[in-house]
């Protein structure tokens, strides 16, 4: 048996993987689980892990993490061959990828089959808010919808970040409702506003202001990857609001369609009208390219943010 878990939402996929491991351990020895990092796999190591047996026999669970991302072509070829020829029914293999996979890969197409593959894409809109509410309930965080939206404006779709912030709020405000001051103290509530101003300034070709906001965010200790995620969140809002606005949808209706509080839509409404859709879409494409260059090691995160701001200003 083989399972293929992949996608950029590594928080949700990690939860799924942990659930599978916990279910396995409830029935079999924990020693029968083997996890191997993708950059440590050789063809022989792959064969041994999949075709080998435990000392006392029995079911086995073998997890390969980020094999598609790091493994050599020879390793991929061996895996493809084993998928075709099969292995013991007692061995379950999980290919676990914490990134957006290249769908052009032959091995991806081989693995991406119904009933064995599951993709975890970043949550957005109502789905993200439902997840945030569930997480808040789990940690017994009493927070209003408006304040939860304030948190999401910073974290975006990064569930690892959201999980961390809700844990902090749970410990700090335990037993009482969360206030706006709590969020400003623990999360730096002005960050979302600053990033919105950064996007608008860059799109308006006010490079001086955009660079000033970026430098200020970095010098206050903001993580570059989190900044990229928050900027992406702001851009997605601008694109969707622009589409609805130009289609003649009233602001109140747009808030309902997007699943956003009215004050969030109101803050973006006039700004979205200042730019055309092509400009906003190109800006988002630039951001995706920067994100890819960071993940592949082409650019340093701080350099990527600066280059993104420069590109945005000349879009």
mmCIF file of C-alpha atoms in Angstrom:
data_model
loop_
_atom_site.group_PDB
_atom_site.id
_atom_site.type_symbol
_atom_site.label_atom_id
_atom_site.label_comp_id
_atom_site.label_asym_id
_atom_site.label_seq_id
_atom_site.Cartn_x
_atom_site.Cartn_y
_atom_site.Cartn_z
ATOM 1 C CA UNK A 1 0.000 0.000 0.000
ATOM 2 C CA UNK A 2 1.213 3.510 -0.773
ATOM 3 C CA UNK A 3 -0.094 6.930 0.269
ATOM 4 C CA UNK A 4 0.923 10.262 -1.235
ATOM 5 C CA UNK A 5 0.458 13.322 0.992
ATOM 6 C CA UNK A 6 1.579 16.582 -0.569
ATOM 7 C CA UNK A 7 0.986 20.321 -0.727
ATOM 8 C CA UNK A 8 1.997 23.682 0.720
ATOM 9 C CA UNK A 9 -0.242 23.396 3.787
ATOM 10 C CA UNK A 10 2.302 21.346 5.710
ATOM 11 C CA UNK A 11 0.471 21.994 8.997
ATOM 12 C CA UNK A 12 -2.619 20.063 7.882
ATOM 13 C CA UNK A 13 -0.619 17.363 6.114
ATOM 14 C CA UNK A 14 1.561 16.904 9.218
ATOM 15 C CA UNK A 15 -1.574 16.441 11.306
ATOM 16 C CA UNK A 16 -2.774 13.785 8.858
ATOM 17 C CA UNK A 17 0.593 12.027 8.993
ATOM 18 C CA UNK A 18 0.625 12.075 12.804
ATOM 19 C CA UNK A 19 -2.903 10.639 12.886
ATOM 20 C CA UNK A 20 -1.797 7.772 10.626
ATOM 21 C CA UNK A 21 1.212 7.083 12.849
ATOM 22 C CA UNK A 22 -0.895 7.165 16.017
ATOM 23 C CA UNK A 23 -3.387 4.714 14.513
ATOM 24 C CA UNK A 24 -0.512 2.436 13.501
ATOM 25 C CA UNK A 25 1.116 2.558 16.959
ATOM 26 C CA UNK A 26 -2.205 1.642 18.576
ATOM 27 C CA UNK A 27 -1.984 -1.736 16.806
ATOM 28 C CA UNK A 28 1.704 -2.343 16.161
ATOM 29 C CA UNK A 29 5.104 -1.679 17.812
ATOM 30 C CA UNK A 30 6.427 1.859 17.393
ATOM 31 C CA UNK A 31 9.742 0.382 16.233
ATOM 32 C CA UNK A 32 7.970 -0.773 13.062
ATOM 33 C CA UNK A 33 7.774 2.852 11.868
ATOM 34 C CA UNK A 34 10.687 4.179 9.834
ATOM 35 C CA UNK A 35 10.987 7.803 8.694
ATOM 36 C CA UNK A 36 13.673 8.821 6.196
ATOM 37 C CA UNK A 37 14.499 12.347 4.987
ATOM 38 C CA UNK A 38 14.526 12.826 1.228
ATOM 39 C CA UNK A 39 18.092 14.116 1.119
ATOM 40 C CA UNK A 40 19.348 10.984 2.920
ATOM 41 C CA UNK A 41 17.879 8.428 0.503
ATOM 42 C CA UNK A 42 19.952 6.338 -1.883
ATOM 43 C CA UNK A 43 18.601 3.693 -4.286
ATOM 44 C CA UNK A 44 19.808 0.879 -2.004
ATOM 45 C CA UNK A 45 18.434 2.602 1.110
ATOM 46 C CA UNK A 46 15.069 2.943 -0.612
ATOM 47 C CA UNK A 47 14.926 -0.743 -1.562
ATOM 48 C CA UNK A 48 15.987 -1.815 1.911
ATOM 49 C CA UNK A 49 13.379 0.375 3.598
ATOM 50 C CA UNK A 50 10.487 -0.805 1.415
ATOM 51 C CA UNK A 51 11.390 -4.459 0.873
ATOM 52 C CA UNK A 52 12.978 -5.172 4.255
ATOM 53 C CA UNK A 53 11.275 -6.770 7.241
ATOM 54 C CA UNK A 54 11.357 -6.229 10.983
ATOM 55 C CA UNK A 55 13.105 -8.757 13.199
ATOM 56 C CA UNK A 56 9.838 -10.269 14.396
ATOM 57 C CA UNK A 57 7.865 -9.574 11.221
ATOM 58 C CA UNK A 58 4.483 -7.865 11.173
ATOM 59 C CA UNK A 59 3.122 -4.640 9.717
ATOM 60 C CA UNK A 60 5.528 -1.824 8.853
ATOM 61 C CA UNK A 61 5.072 1.886 8.114
ATOM 62 C CA UNK A 62 7.762 3.598 6.033
ATOM 63 C CA UNK A 63 7.662 7.387 5.559
ATOM 64 C CA UNK A 64 9.810 9.249 3.033
ATOM 65 C CA UNK A 65 9.821 13.007 3.656
ATOM 66 C CA UNK A 66 10.324 15.349 0.671
ATOM 67 C CA UNK A 67 11.641 12.589 -1.573
ATOM 68 C CA UNK A 68 10.407 14.318 -4.733
ATOM 69 C CA UNK A 69 12.113 17.539 -3.677
ATOM 70 C CA UNK A 70 15.554 16.213 -2.761
ATOM 71 C CA UNK A 71 16.080 12.687 -4.097
ATOM 72 C CA UNK A 72 18.231 11.987 -7.150
ATOM 73 C CA UNK A 73 16.731 10.718 -10.399
ATOM 74 C CA UNK A 74 18.086 7.237 -9.647
ATOM 75 C CA UNK A 75 16.090 7.125 -6.403
ATOM 76 C CA UNK A 76 12.940 8.253 -8.176
ATOM 77 C CA UNK A 77 13.444 5.570 -10.816
ATOM 78 C CA UNK A 78 13.739 2.847 -8.164
ATOM 79 C CA UNK A 79 10.579 4.049 -6.432
ATOM 80 C CA UNK A 80 8.664 4.133 -9.725
ATOM 81 C CA UNK A 81 9.785 0.551 -10.433
ATOM 82 C CA UNK A 82 8.736 -0.642 -6.972
ATOM 83 C CA UNK A 83 5.344 1.040 -7.305
ATOM 84 C CA UNK A 84 4.860 -0.889 -10.536
ATOM 85 C CA UNK A 85 6.062 -4.275 -9.214
ATOM 86 C CA UNK A 86 4.648 -3.954 -5.703
ATOM 87 C CA UNK A 87 5.825 -5.061 -2.239
ATOM 88 C CA UNK A 88 4.565 -6.909 0.827
ATOM 89 C CA UNK A 89 0.988 -6.183 1.874
ATOM 90 C CA UNK A 90 2.299 -5.730 5.406
ATOM 91 C CA UNK A 91 4.293 -2.642 4.402
ATOM 92 C CA UNK A 92 2.630 0.754 4.009
ATOM 93 C CA UNK A 93 4.723 3.435 2.309
ATOM 94 C CA UNK A 94 3.937 7.139 2.687
ATOM 95 C CA UNK A 95 5.474 9.689 0.323
ATOM 96 C CA UNK A 96 5.193 12.910 2.312
ATOM 97 C CA UNK A 97 5.958 16.182 0.503
ATOM 98 C CA UNK A 98 5.781 19.500 2.380
ATOM 99 C CA UNK A 99 5.773 21.697 -0.713
ATOM 100 C CA UNK A 100 3.990 22.315 -3.995
ATOM 101 C CA UNK A 101 5.106 19.442 -6.210
ATOM 102 C CA UNK A 102 6.092 19.715 -9.845
ATOM 103 C CA UNK A 103 3.143 18.068 -11.575
ATOM 104 C CA UNK A 104 5.214 17.508 -14.704
ATOM 105 C CA UNK A 105 7.308 14.848 -12.989
ATOM 106 C CA UNK A 106 6.581 11.318 -14.164
ATOM 107 C CA UNK A 107 6.808 10.087 -10.575
ATOM 108 C CA UNK A 108 4.270 12.683 -9.446
ATOM 109 C CA UNK A 109 1.816 11.433 -12.063
ATOM 110 C CA UNK A 110 2.464 7.858 -10.946
ATOM 111 C CA UNK A 111 1.795 8.687 -7.291
ATOM 112 C CA UNK A 112 -1.085 11.113 -7.806
ATOM 113 C CA UNK A 113 -3.807 8.489 -8.100
ATOM 114 C CA UNK A 114 -7.339 8.444 -6.634
ATOM 115 C CA UNK A 115 -7.694 6.900 -3.164
ATOM 116 C CA UNK A 116 -3.937 7.056 -2.496
ATOM 117 C CA UNK A 117 -3.120 10.766 -2.998
ATOM 118 C CA UNK A 118 -4.248 13.788 -0.995
ATOM 119 C CA UNK A 119 -3.229 17.378 -1.675
ATOM 120 C CA UNK A 120 -3.144 19.978 1.086
ATOM 121 C CA UNK A 121 -3.522 23.465 -0.378
ATOM 122 C CA UNK A 122 -3.397 26.643 1.762
ATOM 123 C CA UNK A 123 -6.786 27.478 3.232
ATOM 124 C CA UNK A 124 -8.387 30.779 2.241
ATOM 125 C CA UNK A 125 -11.667 32.601 2.804
ATOM 126 C CA UNK A 126 -14.414 30.839 4.792
ATOM 127 C CA UNK A 127 -12.411 27.594 5.038
ATOM 128 C CA UNK A 128 -9.528 29.451 6.703
ATOM 129 C CA UNK A 129 -11.886 31.158 9.125
ATOM 130 C CA UNK A 130 -13.589 27.894 10.055
ATOM 131 C CA UNK A 131 -10.197 26.341 10.725
ATOM 132 C CA UNK A 132 -9.114 29.345 12.815
ATOM 133 C CA UNK A 133 -12.300 29.131 14.896
ATOM 134 C CA UNK A 134 -11.754 25.409 15.466
ATOM 135 C CA UNK A 135 -8.161 26.023 16.540
ATOM 136 C CA UNK A 136 -9.260 28.836 18.867
ATOM 137 C CA UNK A 137 -11.859 26.528 20.423
ATOM 138 C CA UNK A 138 -9.259 23.782 20.863
ATOM 139 C CA UNK A 139 -6.991 26.143 22.819
ATOM 140 C CA UNK A 140 -9.960 27.714 24.636
ATOM 141 C CA UNK A 141 -9.242 31.135 23.156
ATOM 142 C CA UNK A 142 -12.301 33.370 23.512
ATOM 143 C CA UNK A 143 -11.962 35.730 20.559
ATOM 144 C CA UNK A 144 -14.513 37.665 18.495
ATOM 145 C CA UNK A 145 -14.792 37.275 14.721
ATOM 146 C CA UNK A 146 -13.413 40.787 14.211
ATOM 147 C CA UNK A 147 -10.348 40.133 16.368
ATOM 148 C CA UNK A 148 -9.818 36.731 14.786
ATOM 149 C CA UNK A 149 -9.749 38.498 11.423
ATOM 150 C CA UNK A 150 -7.132 40.851 12.828
ATOM 151 C CA UNK A 151 -4.985 37.824 13.684
ATOM 152 C CA UNK A 152 -5.524 36.299 10.235
ATOM 153 C CA UNK A 153 -4.485 39.567 8.598
ATOM 154 C CA UNK A 154 -1.040 38.891 10.051
ATOM 155 C CA UNK A 155 -0.790 35.121 9.728
ATOM 156 C CA UNK A 156 -2.598 34.658 6.423
ATOM 157 C CA UNK A 157 -2.830 30.989 5.438
ATOM 158 C CA UNK A 158 0.211 29.993 7.494
ATOM 159 C CA UNK A 159 -1.417 27.594 9.964
ATOM 160 C CA UNK A 160 1.859 26.995 11.796
ATOM 161 C CA UNK A 161 2.023 30.719 12.557
ATOM 162 C CA UNK A 162 -1.684 30.878 13.418
ATOM 163 C CA UNK A 163 -1.350 27.880 15.733
ATOM 164 C CA UNK A 164 1.576 29.509 17.528
ATOM 165 C CA UNK A 165 -0.220 32.837 17.994
ATOM 166 C CA UNK A 166 -3.379 31.181 19.318
ATOM 167 C CA UNK A 167 -1.312 29.168 21.798
ATOM 168 C CA UNK A 168 0.278 32.401 23.045
ATOM 169 C CA UNK A 169 -3.117 34.067 23.405
ATOM 170 C CA UNK A 170 -4.470 31.018 25.217
ATOM 171 C CA UNK A 171 -1.703 31.206 27.801
ATOM 172 C CA UNK A 172 -1.889 34.988 28.174
ATOM 173 C CA UNK A 173 -5.667 35.532 28.278
ATOM 174 C CA UNK A 174 -6.680 32.211 29.813
ATOM 175 C CA UNK A 175 -10.230 32.328 31.166
ATOM 176 C CA UNK A 176 -11.200 35.718 29.725
ATOM 177 C CA UNK A 177 -12.053 37.127 26.273
ATOM 178 C CA UNK A 178 -9.127 38.251 24.135
ATOM 179 C CA UNK A 179 -8.910 42.012 23.623
ATOM 180 C CA UNK A 180 -7.424 44.103 20.846
ATOM 181 C CA UNK A 181 -4.693 45.198 23.266
ATOM 182 C CA UNK A 182 -3.768 41.542 23.835
ATOM 183 C CA UNK A 183 -3.314 41.032 20.111
ATOM 184 C CA UNK A 184 -1.279 44.213 19.707
ATOM 185 C CA UNK A 185 0.943 43.203 22.614
ATOM 186 C CA UNK A 186 1.564 39.606 21.555
ATOM 187 C CA UNK A 187 1.247 39.740 17.784
ATOM 188 C CA UNK A 188 2.260 43.282 16.890
ATOM 189 C CA UNK A 189 -1.196 44.176 15.620
ATOM 190 C CA UNK A 190 0.053 47.095 13.521
ATOM 191 C CA UNK A 191 1.986 44.753 11.238
ATOM 192 C CA UNK A 192 -0.977 43.942 9.011
ATOM 193 C CA UNK A 193 -1.702 47.624 8.489
ATOM 194 C CA UNK A 194 1.941 48.297 7.647
ATOM 195 C CA UNK A 195 2.014 45.494 5.076
ATOM 196 C CA UNK A 196 -1.189 46.739 3.491
ATOM 197 C CA UNK A 197 0.437 50.169 3.215
ATOM 198 C CA UNK A 198 3.571 48.545 1.754
ATOM 199 C CA UNK A 199 1.569 46.844 -1.014
ATOM 200 C CA UNK A 200 -0.396 49.991 -1.826
ATOM 201 C CA UNK A 201 2.732 52.192 -1.783
ATOM 202 C CA UNK A 202 4.655 49.851 -4.090
ATOM 203 C CA UNK A 203 1.752 49.482 -6.510
ATOM 204 C CA UNK A 204 1.459 53.281 -6.555
ATOM 205 C CA UNK A 205 5.196 53.376 -7.432
ATOM 206 C CA UNK A 206 6.039 55.150 -4.167
ATOM 207 C CA UNK A 207 9.227 53.135 -3.753
ATOM 208 C CA UNK A 208 10.605 55.321 -0.952
ATOM 209 C CA UNK A 209 7.581 54.677 1.266
ATOM 210 C CA UNK A 210 7.463 50.970 0.370
ATOM 211 C CA UNK A 211 11.144 50.472 1.203
ATOM 212 C CA UNK A 212 10.730 52.413 4.448
ATOM 213 C CA UNK A 213 7.890 50.127 5.584
ATOM 214 C CA UNK A 214 9.814 47.012 4.569
ATOM 215 C CA UNK A 215 12.974 48.043 6.430
ATOM 216 C CA UNK A 216 10.947 48.996 9.508
ATOM 217 C CA UNK A 217 9.217 45.594 9.502
ATOM 218 C CA UNK A 218 12.516 43.723 9.181
ATOM 219 C CA UNK A 219 14.301 45.740 11.867
ATOM 220 C CA UNK A 220 11.515 44.970 14.351
ATOM 221 C CA UNK A 221 12.322 41.281 13.980
ATOM 222 C CA UNK A 222 9.598 40.222 11.539
ATOM 223 C CA UNK A 223 10.349 36.888 9.858
ATOM 224 C CA UNK A 224 10.837 37.283 6.099
ATOM 225 C CA UNK A 225 8.829 34.169 5.207
ATOM 226 C CA UNK A 226 5.933 35.293 7.382
ATOM 227 C CA UNK A 227 6.080 38.728 5.769
ATOM 228 C CA UNK A 228 5.789 37.102 2.337
ATOM 229 C CA UNK A 229 2.748 35.148 3.493
ATOM 230 C CA UNK A 230 1.084 38.237 4.931
ATOM 231 C CA UNK A 231 1.760 40.225 1.734
ATOM 232 C CA UNK A 232 0.260 37.385 -0.320
ATOM 233 C CA UNK A 233 -2.814 37.516 1.916
ATOM 234 C CA UNK A 234 -3.195 41.260 1.277
ATOM 235 C CA UNK A 235 -2.744 40.856 -2.480
ATOM 236 C CA UNK A 236 -5.332 38.075 -2.700
ATOM 237 C CA UNK A 237 -7.829 40.338 -0.974
ATOM 238 C CA UNK A 238 -7.105 43.189 -3.380
ATOM 239 C CA UNK A 239 -7.498 40.950 -6.448
ATOM 240 C CA UNK A 240 -10.820 39.426 -5.344
ATOM 241 C CA UNK A 241 -12.238 42.750 -4.170
ATOM 242 C CA UNK A 242 -11.196 44.391 -7.452
ATOM 243 C CA UNK A 243 -12.979 41.650 -9.439
ATOM 244 C CA UNK A 244 -16.206 42.040 -7.473
ATOM 245 C CA UNK A 245 -16.068 45.829 -7.487
ATOM 246 C CA UNK A 246 -15.636 46.049 -11.268
ATOM 247 C CA UNK A 247 -18.476 43.537 -11.694
ATOM 248 C CA UNK A 248 -20.811 45.966 -9.948
ATOM 249 C CA UNK A 249 -21.153 43.988 -6.732
ATOM 250 C CA UNK A 250 -21.979 46.271 -3.769
ATOM 251 C CA UNK A 251 -19.433 46.432 -0.959
ATOM 252 C CA UNK A 252 -21.748 44.766 1.564
ATOM 253 C CA UNK A 253 -22.464 41.904 -0.849
ATOM 254 C CA UNK A 254 -18.737 41.540 -1.577
ATOM 255 C CA UNK A 255 -18.101 41.046 2.135
ATOM 256 C CA UNK A 256 -20.693 38.259 2.194
ATOM 257 C CA UNK A 257 -19.320 36.564 -0.948
ATOM 258 C CA UNK A 258 -15.735 36.677 0.338
ATOM 259 C CA UNK A 259 -16.657 35.655 3.846
ATOM 260 C CA UNK A 260 -14.872 38.714 5.246
ATOM 261 C CA UNK A 261 -15.955 41.212 7.899
ATOM 262 C CA UNK A 262 -17.280 44.436 6.292
ATOM 263 C CA UNK A 263 -14.501 46.558 7.823
ATOM 264 C CA UNK A 264 -11.847 44.490 6.009
ATOM 265 C CA UNK A 265 -13.584 44.921 2.648
ATOM 266 C CA UNK A 266 -14.123 48.614 3.333
ATOM 267 C CA UNK A 267 -10.399 49.107 4.006
ATOM 268 C CA UNK A 268 -9.510 47.517 0.657
ATOM 269 C CA UNK A 269 -12.401 48.874 -1.449
ATOM 270 C CA UNK A 270 -10.987 52.228 -2.537
ATOM 271 C CA UNK A 271 -7.416 50.958 -2.793
ATOM 272 C CA UNK A 272 -8.490 48.181 -5.162
ATOM 273 C CA UNK A 273 -10.064 50.772 -7.458
ATOM 274 C CA UNK A 274 -6.724 52.577 -7.880
ATOM 275 C CA UNK A 275 -5.140 49.679 -9.764
ATOM 276 C CA UNK A 276 -6.150 47.560 -12.733
ATOM 277 C CA UNK A 277 -6.566 43.796 -12.448
ATOM 278 C CA UNK A 278 -3.571 43.078 -14.685
ATOM 279 C CA UNK A 279 -1.313 45.069 -12.368
ATOM 280 C CA UNK A 280 -2.591 43.229 -9.293
ATOM 281 C CA UNK A 281 -2.287 39.821 -10.972
ATOM 282 C CA UNK A 282 1.279 40.560 -12.092
ATOM 283 C CA UNK A 283 2.137 41.609 -8.547
ATOM 284 C CA UNK A 284 0.847 38.284 -7.231
ATOM 285 C CA UNK A 285 2.824 36.398 -9.895
ATOM 286 C CA UNK A 286 5.971 38.269 -8.812
ATOM 287 C CA UNK A 287 5.313 37.226 -5.221
ATOM 288 C CA UNK A 288 4.925 33.556 -6.170
ATOM 289 C CA UNK A 289 8.199 33.725 -8.097
ATOM 290 C CA UNK A 290 9.972 35.263 -5.107
ATOM 291 C CA UNK A 291 8.542 32.584 -2.826
ATOM 292 C CA UNK A 292 9.760 29.856 -5.193
ATOM 293 C CA UNK A 293 13.243 31.402 -5.391
ATOM 294 C CA UNK A 294 13.449 31.468 -1.592
ATOM 295 C CA UNK A 295 12.373 27.837 -1.230
ATOM 296 C CA UNK A 296 14.822 26.665 -3.892
ATOM 297 C CA UNK A 297 17.688 28.656 -2.396
ATOM 298 C CA UNK A 298 18.122 30.980 -5.373
ATOM 299 C CA UNK A 299 17.511 34.096 -3.268
ATOM 300 C CA UNK A 300 18.064 35.016 0.346
ATOM 301 C CA UNK A 301 14.648 35.763 2.000
ATOM 302 C CA UNK A 302 15.523 39.391 2.810
ATOM 303 C CA UNK A 303 16.883 39.998 -0.698
ATOM 304 C CA UNK A 304 13.760 38.404 -2.169
ATOM 305 C CA UNK A 305 11.500 40.783 -0.250
ATOM 306 C CA UNK A 306 13.472 43.796 -1.443
ATOM 307 C CA UNK A 307 13.446 42.567 -5.050
ATOM 308 C CA UNK A 308 9.714 41.895 -4.817
ATOM 309 C CA UNK A 309 9.102 45.454 -3.629
ATOM 310 C CA UNK A 310 11.207 46.793 -6.497
ATOM 311 C CA UNK A 311 9.332 44.676 -9.048
ATOM 312 C CA UNK A 312 6.000 45.736 -7.591
ATOM 313 C CA UNK A 313 6.947 49.385 -7.986
ATOM 314 C CA UNK A 314 7.658 48.997 -11.707
ATOM 315 C CA UNK A 315 4.730 46.685 -12.535
#
